[in-house]
Coordinates of C-alpha atoms in Angstrom, one line a residue:
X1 CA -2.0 -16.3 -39.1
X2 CA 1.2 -14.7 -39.7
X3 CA 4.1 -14.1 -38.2
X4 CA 3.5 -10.6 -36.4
X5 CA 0.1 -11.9 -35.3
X6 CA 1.9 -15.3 -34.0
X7 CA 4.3 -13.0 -32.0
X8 CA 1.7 -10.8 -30.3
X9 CA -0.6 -13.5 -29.3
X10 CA 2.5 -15.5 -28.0
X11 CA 3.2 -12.5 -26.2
X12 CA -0.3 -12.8 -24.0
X13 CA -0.2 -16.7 -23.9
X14 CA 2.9 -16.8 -22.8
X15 CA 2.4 -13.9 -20.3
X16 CA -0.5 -15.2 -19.1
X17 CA 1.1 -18.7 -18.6
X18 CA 4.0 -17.3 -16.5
X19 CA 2.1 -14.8 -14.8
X20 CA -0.9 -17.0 -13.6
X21 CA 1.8 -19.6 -12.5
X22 CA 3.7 -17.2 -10.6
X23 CA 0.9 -15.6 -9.0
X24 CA -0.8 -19.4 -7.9
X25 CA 3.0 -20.7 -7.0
X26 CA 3.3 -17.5 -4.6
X27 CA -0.1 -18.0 -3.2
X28 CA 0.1 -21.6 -2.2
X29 CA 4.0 -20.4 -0.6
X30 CA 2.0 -17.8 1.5
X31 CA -1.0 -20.2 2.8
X32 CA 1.5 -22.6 3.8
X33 CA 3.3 -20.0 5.6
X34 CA 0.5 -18.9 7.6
X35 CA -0.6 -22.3 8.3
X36 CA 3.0 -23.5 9.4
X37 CA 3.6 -20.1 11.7
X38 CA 1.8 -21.0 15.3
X39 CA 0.4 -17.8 17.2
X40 CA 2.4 -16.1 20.1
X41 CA 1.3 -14.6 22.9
X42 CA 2.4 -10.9 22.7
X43 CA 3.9 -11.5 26.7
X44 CA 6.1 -14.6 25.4
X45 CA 6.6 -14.1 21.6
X46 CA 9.7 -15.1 20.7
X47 CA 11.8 -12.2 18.4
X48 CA 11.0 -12.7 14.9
X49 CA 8.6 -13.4 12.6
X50 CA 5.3 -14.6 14.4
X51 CA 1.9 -14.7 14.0
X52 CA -0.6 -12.7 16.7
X53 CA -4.3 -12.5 17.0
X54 CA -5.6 -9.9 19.6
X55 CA -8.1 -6.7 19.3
X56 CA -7.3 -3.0 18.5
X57 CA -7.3 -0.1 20.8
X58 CA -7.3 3.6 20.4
X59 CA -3.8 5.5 20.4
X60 CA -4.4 7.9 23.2
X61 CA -2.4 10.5 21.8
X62 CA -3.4 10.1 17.9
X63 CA -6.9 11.6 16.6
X64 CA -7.5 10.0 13.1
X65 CA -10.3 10.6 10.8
X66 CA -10.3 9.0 7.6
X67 CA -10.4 11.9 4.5
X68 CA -13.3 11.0 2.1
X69 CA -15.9 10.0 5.1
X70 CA -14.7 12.1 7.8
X71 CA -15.1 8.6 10.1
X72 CA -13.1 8.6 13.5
X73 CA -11.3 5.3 12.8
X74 CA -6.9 4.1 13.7
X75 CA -6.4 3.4 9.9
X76 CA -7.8 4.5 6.6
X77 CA -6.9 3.5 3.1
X78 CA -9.0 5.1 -0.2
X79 CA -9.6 5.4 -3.6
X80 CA -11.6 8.2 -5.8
X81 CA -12.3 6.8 -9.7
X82 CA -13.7 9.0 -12.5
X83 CA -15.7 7.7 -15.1
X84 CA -14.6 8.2 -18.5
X85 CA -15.2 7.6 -22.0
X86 CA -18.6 7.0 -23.7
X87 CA -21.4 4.7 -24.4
X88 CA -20.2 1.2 -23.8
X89 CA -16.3 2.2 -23.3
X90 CA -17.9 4.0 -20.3
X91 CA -15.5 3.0 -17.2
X92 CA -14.0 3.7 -14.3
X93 CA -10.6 5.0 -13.9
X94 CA -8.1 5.8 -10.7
X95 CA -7.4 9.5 -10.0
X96 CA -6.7 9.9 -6.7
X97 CA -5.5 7.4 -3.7
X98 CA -3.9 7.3 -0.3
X99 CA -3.3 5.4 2.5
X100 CA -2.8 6.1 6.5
X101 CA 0.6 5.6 8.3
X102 CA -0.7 5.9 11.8
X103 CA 0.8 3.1 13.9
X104 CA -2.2 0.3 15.5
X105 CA -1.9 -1.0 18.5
X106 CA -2.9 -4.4 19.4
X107 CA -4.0 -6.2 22.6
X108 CA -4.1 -10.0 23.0
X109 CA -5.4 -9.9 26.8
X110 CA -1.0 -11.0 27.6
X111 CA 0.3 -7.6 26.4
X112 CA 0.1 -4.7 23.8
X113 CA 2.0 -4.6 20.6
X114 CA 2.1 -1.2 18.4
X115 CA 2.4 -2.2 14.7
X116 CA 3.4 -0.2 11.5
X117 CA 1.0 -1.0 8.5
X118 CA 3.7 0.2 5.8
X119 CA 4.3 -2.6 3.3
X120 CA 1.2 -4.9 4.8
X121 CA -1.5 -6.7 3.1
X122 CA -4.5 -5.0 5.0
X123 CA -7.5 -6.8 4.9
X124 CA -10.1 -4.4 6.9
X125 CA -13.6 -5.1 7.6
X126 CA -15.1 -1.9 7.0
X127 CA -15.4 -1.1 3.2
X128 CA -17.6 1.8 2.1
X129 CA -18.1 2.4 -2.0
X130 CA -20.7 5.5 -2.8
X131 CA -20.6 7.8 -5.9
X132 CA -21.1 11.4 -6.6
X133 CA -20.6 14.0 -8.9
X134 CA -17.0 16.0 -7.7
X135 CA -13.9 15.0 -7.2
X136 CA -14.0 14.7 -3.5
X137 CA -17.1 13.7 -1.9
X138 CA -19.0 16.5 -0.1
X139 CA -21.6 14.4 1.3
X140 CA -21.4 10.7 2.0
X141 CA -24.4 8.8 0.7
X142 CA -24.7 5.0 -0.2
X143 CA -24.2 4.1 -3.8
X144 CA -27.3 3.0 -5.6
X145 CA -25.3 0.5 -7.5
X146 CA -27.1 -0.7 -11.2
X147 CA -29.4 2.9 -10.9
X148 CA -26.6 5.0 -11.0
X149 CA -25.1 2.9 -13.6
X150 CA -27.9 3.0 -16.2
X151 CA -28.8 6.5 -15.5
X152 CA -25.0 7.3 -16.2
X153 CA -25.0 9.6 -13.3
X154 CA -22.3 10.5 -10.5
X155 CA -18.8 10.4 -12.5
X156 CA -17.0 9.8 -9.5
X157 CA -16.7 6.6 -7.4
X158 CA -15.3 7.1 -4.1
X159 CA -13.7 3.5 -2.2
X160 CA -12.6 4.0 1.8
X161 CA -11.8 1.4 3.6
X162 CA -11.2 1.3 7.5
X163 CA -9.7 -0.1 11.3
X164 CA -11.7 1.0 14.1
X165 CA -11.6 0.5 17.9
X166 CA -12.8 -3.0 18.7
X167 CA -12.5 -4.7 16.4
X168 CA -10.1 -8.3 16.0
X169 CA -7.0 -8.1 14.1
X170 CA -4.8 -11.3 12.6
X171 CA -1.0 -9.9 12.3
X172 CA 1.8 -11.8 10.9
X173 CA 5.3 -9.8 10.4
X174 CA 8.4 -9.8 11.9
X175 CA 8.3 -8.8 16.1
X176 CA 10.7 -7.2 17.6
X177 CA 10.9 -6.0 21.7
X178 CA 12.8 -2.6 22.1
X179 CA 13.7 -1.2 25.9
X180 CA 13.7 -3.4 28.8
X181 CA 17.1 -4.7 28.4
X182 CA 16.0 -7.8 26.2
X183 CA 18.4 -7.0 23.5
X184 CA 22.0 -7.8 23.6
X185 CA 24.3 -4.9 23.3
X186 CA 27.1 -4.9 20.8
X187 CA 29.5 -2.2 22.4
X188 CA 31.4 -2.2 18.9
X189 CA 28.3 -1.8 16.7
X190 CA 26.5 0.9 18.9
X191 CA 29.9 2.8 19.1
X192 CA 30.4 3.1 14.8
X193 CA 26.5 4.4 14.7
X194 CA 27.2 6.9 17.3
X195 CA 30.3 7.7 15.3
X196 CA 28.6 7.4 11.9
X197 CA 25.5 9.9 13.6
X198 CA 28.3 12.1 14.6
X199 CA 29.8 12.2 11.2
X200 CA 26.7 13.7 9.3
X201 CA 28.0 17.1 10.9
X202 CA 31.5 17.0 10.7
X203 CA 32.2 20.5 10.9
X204 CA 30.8 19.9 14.7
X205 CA 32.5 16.8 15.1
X206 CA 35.7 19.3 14.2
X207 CA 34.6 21.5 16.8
X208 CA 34.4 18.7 19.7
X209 CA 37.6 17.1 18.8
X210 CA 39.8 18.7 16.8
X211 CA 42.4 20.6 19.1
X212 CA 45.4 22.1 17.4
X213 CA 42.9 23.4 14.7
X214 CA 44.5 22.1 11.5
X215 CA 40.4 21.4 10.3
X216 CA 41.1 17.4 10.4
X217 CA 41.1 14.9 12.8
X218 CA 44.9 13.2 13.9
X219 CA 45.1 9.5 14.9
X220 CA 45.2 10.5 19.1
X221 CA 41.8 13.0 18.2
X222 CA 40.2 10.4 16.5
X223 CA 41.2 8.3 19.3
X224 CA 39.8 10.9 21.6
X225 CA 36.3 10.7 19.6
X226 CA 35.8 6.9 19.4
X227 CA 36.4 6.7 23.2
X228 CA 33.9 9.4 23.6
X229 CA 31.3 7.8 21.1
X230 CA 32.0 4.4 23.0
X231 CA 30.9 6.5 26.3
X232 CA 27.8 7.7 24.4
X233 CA 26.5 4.4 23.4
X234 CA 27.0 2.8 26.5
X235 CA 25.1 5.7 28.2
X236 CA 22.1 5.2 25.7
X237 CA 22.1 1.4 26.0
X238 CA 21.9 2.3 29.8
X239 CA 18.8 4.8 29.1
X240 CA 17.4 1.7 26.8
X241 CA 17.4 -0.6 29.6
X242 CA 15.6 1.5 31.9
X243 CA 13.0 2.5 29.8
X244 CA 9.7 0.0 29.5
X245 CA 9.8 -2.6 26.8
X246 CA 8.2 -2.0 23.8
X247 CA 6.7 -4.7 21.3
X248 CA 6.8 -3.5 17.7
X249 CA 5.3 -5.6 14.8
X250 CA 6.4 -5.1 11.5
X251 CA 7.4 -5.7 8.0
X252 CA 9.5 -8.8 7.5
X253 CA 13.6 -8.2 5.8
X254 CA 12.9 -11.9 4.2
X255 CA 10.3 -11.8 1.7
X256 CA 7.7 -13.6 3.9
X257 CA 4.4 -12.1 4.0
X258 CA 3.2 -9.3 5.9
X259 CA -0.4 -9.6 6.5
X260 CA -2.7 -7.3 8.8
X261 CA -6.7 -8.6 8.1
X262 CA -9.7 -8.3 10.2
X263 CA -10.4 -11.7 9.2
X264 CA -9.6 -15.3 10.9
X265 CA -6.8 -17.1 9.6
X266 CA -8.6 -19.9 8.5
X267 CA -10.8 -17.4 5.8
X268 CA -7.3 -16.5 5.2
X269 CA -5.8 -19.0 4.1
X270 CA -8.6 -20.3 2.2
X271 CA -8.8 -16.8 0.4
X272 CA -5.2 -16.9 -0.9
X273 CA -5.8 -21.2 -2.4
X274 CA -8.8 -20.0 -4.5
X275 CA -6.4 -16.8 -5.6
X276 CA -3.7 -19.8 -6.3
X277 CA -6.5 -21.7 -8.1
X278 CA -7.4 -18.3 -10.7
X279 CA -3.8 -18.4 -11.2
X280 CA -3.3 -21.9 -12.6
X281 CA -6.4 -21.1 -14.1
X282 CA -5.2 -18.5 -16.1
X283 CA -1.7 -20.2 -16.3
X284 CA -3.6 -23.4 -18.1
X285 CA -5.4 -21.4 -20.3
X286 CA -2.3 -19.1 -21.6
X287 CA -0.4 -22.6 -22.2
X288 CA -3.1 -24.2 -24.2
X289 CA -3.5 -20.8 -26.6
X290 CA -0.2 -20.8 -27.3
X291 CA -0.1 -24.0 -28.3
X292 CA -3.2 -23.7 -30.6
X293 CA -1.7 -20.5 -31.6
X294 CA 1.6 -22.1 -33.0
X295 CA -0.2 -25.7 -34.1
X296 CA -2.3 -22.9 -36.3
X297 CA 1.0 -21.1 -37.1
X298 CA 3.3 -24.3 -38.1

């Protein structure tokens, strides 16, 4: 073995080795998290990062369909791969993919919670594979799996996965209850975002405050403007308070995980162990071929 073969294969032991390890380490991190966090009741949740189980309903005003199966559903994700290359290089490849933003709403029998799916770990139940032969489907059929293989029909795979009415939901992410006058008001912060709102047009912020015309604000019109912007925010935070509460679930600012899944937290949780057990897997194995790799080298 020389030296440029030592480097490359070091290169993929050693990749390996950290990769697997990081990926089992971050595994392990995220089933003790879930097993640590106790569920909430949507009606008494503290704010923060909690843990809720309930079932999804319909967003009255929102009519989704998801794209490939044309499926009434409240959240959609999908994937269309095209086969390529020949004989037995023949595989599948990535060539178009998406994901719904529509907002779910969740019901635990103590309240409603609406939550954003951006940035989650969505587990649905409902995953539909078929293939065909253009590059969006034009009429869903099941896949016929190892026929289609050896007949080395259909070039194109299409994956959609869904949320539909009904069905139960485990959500852990960072709550937060907006409205209702649960939220303490910080005069000085909610009067420097109405002036920092006000500032994106200044040539109307000119217009409202600036009254010998010079085209800049003095100190006593600047004065003028934060008294009004501290009138402003105090009106809104009044508007806040009278509106009705509204629980939002959503991603966490702290790296902690953000996990929407149709199933139970104890499939969970036992999911993301035997993901940490490939990972050592794969981390032991890249440490032992480098080794061999530089016991055969030195």
């Amino acid at each position: 073995m020389d030296l440029q073969q030592l480097a490359f294969g070091l290169t993929f032991g050693l990749g390996g080795c950290l990769g697997g390890g990081w990926w089992c380490l971050r595994r392990l991190a995220q089933a003790r998290v879930l097993l640590d966090t106790p569920t909430s009741k949507i009606r008494s949740a503290a704010q923060g990062y909690v843990e809720l189980n309930g079932q999804l309903l319909a967003q009255p005003e929102a009519i989704i369909v998801a794209p490939l199966s044309g499926t009434p559903c409240l959240w959609w994700r999908f994937r269309i791969e095209e086969r390529s290359g020949s004989g037995k290089n023949r595989q599948f490849r990535v060539v178009d993919m998406g994901s719904s933003e529509a907002w779910l709403r969740l019901d635990d029998g103590t309240g409603e919670c609406l939550i954003d799916p951006r940035g989650a770990e969505i587990r649905p139940a409902t995953r539909e594979v078929w293939q065909g032969d253009t590059p969006r489907p034009s009429a869903r059929r099941a896949s016929n799996g190892l026929f289609d293989l050896l007949s080395g029909g259909n070039d194109y795979r299409y994956i959609e996965e869904r949320f539909h009415v009904g069905e139960s939901l485990y959500a852990i992410g960072e709550f937060r209850t907006l409205g209702g006058g649960g939220q303490a008001f910080d005069a000085e912060a909610a009067q420097g975002a109405v002036i920092r709102e006000w500032k994106r047009d200044y040539g109307d912020l000119l217009k409202r405050f600036d009254s010998d015309g010079d085209g800049q604000l003095s100190e006593a019109e600047w004065a003028r403007a934060r008294l009004a912007a501290r009138l402003e925010a105090e009106d809104r935070q009044r508007q806040a308070v009278l509106a009705p509460a509204r629980n939002q679930l959503g991603r966490p600012a702290e790296a902690l995980p953000f996990i929407l899944s149709s199933e139970a937290e104890d499939s969970l949780v036992g999911r993301l162990r035997r993901q940490a057990l490939l990972g050592a897997a794969v981390c032991l194995v890249g440490a032992l071929a480098s080794a061999w790799m530089l016991g055969v080298y030195l």
